[in-house]
Amino acid sequence: AEEFKRIVEHVSNTKHKALLYLTYAAGLRLNELVNLLVKDLHLKKGILEINRPGKEPRFVQLDNTVVQLMDHYIKEYKPIEF
């Protein structure tokens, strides 16, 4: 956790910081991150839905820091996918 904090404290880009936090907090694999859509992020519930081909979706509870960062990122960039 300390190593992660040292890395992200040097990141100033909102998108990069939000995606780093999301990847770390949700334990995402690279292919899961690449295939995420904004609709998979349920910010009001603080849940990320990870859809995997041929498998049941996986749901991950997100902490408030990640929810706030993702909310800020979505409002600033208005992405459809990540």
PDB file of C-alpha atoms in Angstrom:
ATOM      1  CA  ALA A   1       0.000   0.000   0.000  1.00  0.00           C
ATOM      2  CA  GLU A   2       2.834   2.418   0.779  1.00  0.00           C
ATOM      3  CA  GLU A   3       4.513   1.720  -2.553  1.00  0.00           C
ATOM      4  CA  PHE A   4       1.242   2.401  -4.365  1.00  0.00           C
ATOM      5  CA  LYS A   5       0.806   5.700  -2.503  1.00  0.00           C
ATOM      6  CA  ARG A   6       4.326   6.766  -3.464  1.00  0.00           C
ATOM      7  CA  ILE A   7       3.559   6.062  -7.117  1.00  0.00           C
ATOM      8  CA  VAL A   8       0.210   7.869  -7.335  1.00  0.00           C
ATOM      9  CA  GLU A   9       1.340  10.942  -5.423  1.00  0.00           C
ATOM     10  CA  HIS A  10       3.421  11.798  -8.505  1.00  0.00           C
ATOM     11  CA  VAL A  11       0.501  11.428 -10.920  1.00  0.00           C
ATOM     12  CA  SER A  12      -1.227  14.725 -11.704  1.00  0.00           C
ATOM     13  CA  ASN A  13      -3.470  13.619 -14.599  1.00  0.00           C
ATOM     14  CA  THR A  14      -7.016  12.981 -13.294  1.00  0.00           C
ATOM     15  CA  LYS A  15      -7.688  10.120 -15.706  1.00  0.00           C
ATOM     16  CA  HIS A  16      -4.448   8.307 -14.927  1.00  0.00           C
ATOM     17  CA  LYS A  17      -4.826   8.717 -11.163  1.00  0.00           C
ATOM     18  CA  ALA A  18      -8.460   7.530 -11.212  1.00  0.00           C
ATOM     19  CA  LEU A  19      -7.668   4.459 -13.301  1.00  0.00           C
ATOM     20  CA  LEU A  20      -4.641   3.566 -11.167  1.00  0.00           C
ATOM     21  CA  TYR A  21      -6.761   3.754  -8.011  1.00  0.00           C
ATOM     22  CA  LEU A  22      -9.574   1.760  -9.641  1.00  0.00           C
ATOM     23  CA  THR A  23      -7.189  -0.941 -10.868  1.00  0.00           C
ATOM     24  CA  TYR A  24      -5.493  -1.258  -7.488  1.00  0.00           C
ATOM     25  CA  ALA A  25      -8.630  -1.081  -5.331  1.00  0.00           C
ATOM     26  CA  ALA A  26     -10.625  -3.543  -7.438  1.00  0.00           C
ATOM     27  CA  GLY A  27      -7.732  -5.912  -8.116  1.00  0.00           C
ATOM     28  CA  LEU A  28      -8.338  -5.624 -11.840  1.00  0.00           C
ATOM     29  CA  ARG A  29      -6.447  -7.616 -14.417  1.00  0.00           C
ATOM     30  CA  LEU A  30      -5.293  -5.690 -17.473  1.00  0.00           C
ATOM     31  CA  ASN A  31      -7.899  -7.273 -19.770  1.00  0.00           C
ATOM     32  CA  GLU A  32     -10.641  -6.422 -17.242  1.00  0.00           C
ATOM     33  CA  LEU A  33      -9.559  -2.785 -17.129  1.00  0.00           C
ATOM     34  CA  VAL A  34      -9.364  -2.526 -20.918  1.00  0.00           C
ATOM     35  CA  ASN A  35     -12.887  -3.928 -21.307  1.00  0.00           C
ATOM     36  CA  LEU A  36     -14.567  -1.735 -18.661  1.00  0.00           C
ATOM     37  CA  LEU A  37     -17.405   0.521 -19.680  1.00  0.00           C
ATOM     38  CA  VAL A  38     -18.752   3.478 -17.738  1.00  0.00           C
ATOM     39  CA  LYS A  39     -22.046   1.600 -17.318  1.00  0.00           C
ATOM     40  CA  ASP A  40     -20.144  -1.040 -15.298  1.00  0.00           C
ATOM     41  CA  LEU A  41     -19.419   1.534 -12.608  1.00  0.00           C
ATOM     42  CA  HIS A  42     -22.304   1.989 -10.164  1.00  0.00           C
ATOM     43  CA  LEU A  43     -21.034   5.007  -8.226  1.00  0.00           C
ATOM     44  CA  LYS A  44     -24.143   5.570  -6.102  1.00  0.00           C
ATOM     45  CA  LYS A  45     -23.827   2.026  -4.776  1.00  0.00           C
ATOM     46  CA  GLY A  46     -20.008   2.101  -4.758  1.00  0.00           C
ATOM     47  CA  ILE A  47     -19.839  -1.071  -6.846  1.00  0.00           C
ATOM     48  CA  LEU A  48     -17.891  -2.042  -9.948  1.00  0.00           C
ATOM     49  CA  GLU A  49     -19.366  -4.763 -12.164  1.00  0.00           C
ATOM     50  CA  ILE A  50     -16.702  -6.720 -14.019  1.00  0.00           C
ATOM     51  CA  ASN A  51     -18.119  -8.617 -16.980  1.00  0.00           C
ATOM     52  CA  ARG A  52     -15.990 -11.498 -18.187  1.00  0.00           C
ATOM     53  CA  PRO A  53     -16.745 -13.393 -21.402  1.00  0.00           C
ATOM     54  CA  GLY A  54     -18.283 -16.777 -20.672  1.00  0.00           C
ATOM     55  CA  LYS A  55     -18.335 -16.198 -16.906  1.00  0.00           C
ATOM     56  CA  GLU A  56     -20.652 -14.680 -14.352  1.00  0.00           C
ATOM     57  CA  PRO A  57     -20.052 -10.988 -13.642  1.00  0.00           C
ATOM     58  CA  ARG A  58     -17.865 -10.197 -10.660  1.00  0.00           C
ATOM     59  CA  PHE A  59     -18.887  -7.360  -8.316  1.00  0.00           C
ATOM     60  CA  VAL A  60     -16.340  -5.365  -6.331  1.00  0.00           C
ATOM     61  CA  GLN A  61     -17.136  -2.896  -3.543  1.00  0.00           C
ATOM     62  CA  LEU A  62     -15.184   0.348  -4.004  1.00  0.00           C
ATOM     63  CA  ASP A  63     -14.018   2.588  -1.205  1.00  0.00           C
ATOM     64  CA  ASN A  64     -15.085   6.217  -1.041  1.00  0.00           C
ATOM     65  CA  THR A  65     -11.747   7.560  -2.351  1.00  0.00           C
ATOM     66  CA  VAL A  66     -12.072   5.556  -5.556  1.00  0.00           C
ATOM     67  CA  VAL A  67     -15.741   6.501  -5.977  1.00  0.00           C
ATOM     68  CA  GLN A  68     -14.890  10.208  -5.644  1.00  0.00           C
ATOM     69  CA  LEU A  69     -11.961   9.992  -8.061  1.00  0.00           C
ATOM     70  CA  MET A  70     -14.015   8.102 -10.633  1.00  0.00           C
ATOM     71  CA  ASP A  71     -16.899  10.556 -10.271  1.00  0.00           C
ATOM     72  CA  HIS A  72     -14.522  13.478 -10.858  1.00  0.00           C
ATOM     73  CA  TYR A  73     -12.916  11.704 -13.834  1.00  0.00           C
ATOM     74  CA  ILE A  74     -16.282  10.916 -15.453  1.00  0.00           C
ATOM     75  CA  LYS A  75     -17.528  14.481 -15.009  1.00  0.00           C
ATOM     76  CA  GLU A  76     -14.301  15.922 -16.428  1.00  0.00           C
ATOM     77  CA  TYR A  77     -13.717  13.557 -19.372  1.00  0.00           C
ATOM     78  CA  LYS A  78     -17.223  12.135 -20.064  1.00  0.00           C
ATOM     79  CA  PRO A  79     -15.863   8.773 -21.267  1.00  0.00           C
ATOM     80  CA  ILE A  80     -17.922   5.934 -22.707  1.00  0.00           C
ATOM     81  CA  GLU A  81     -15.212   3.375 -22.054  1.00  0.00           C
ATOM     82  CA  PHE A  82     -11.976   3.502 -20.113  1.00  0.00           C
TER      83      PHE A  82
END
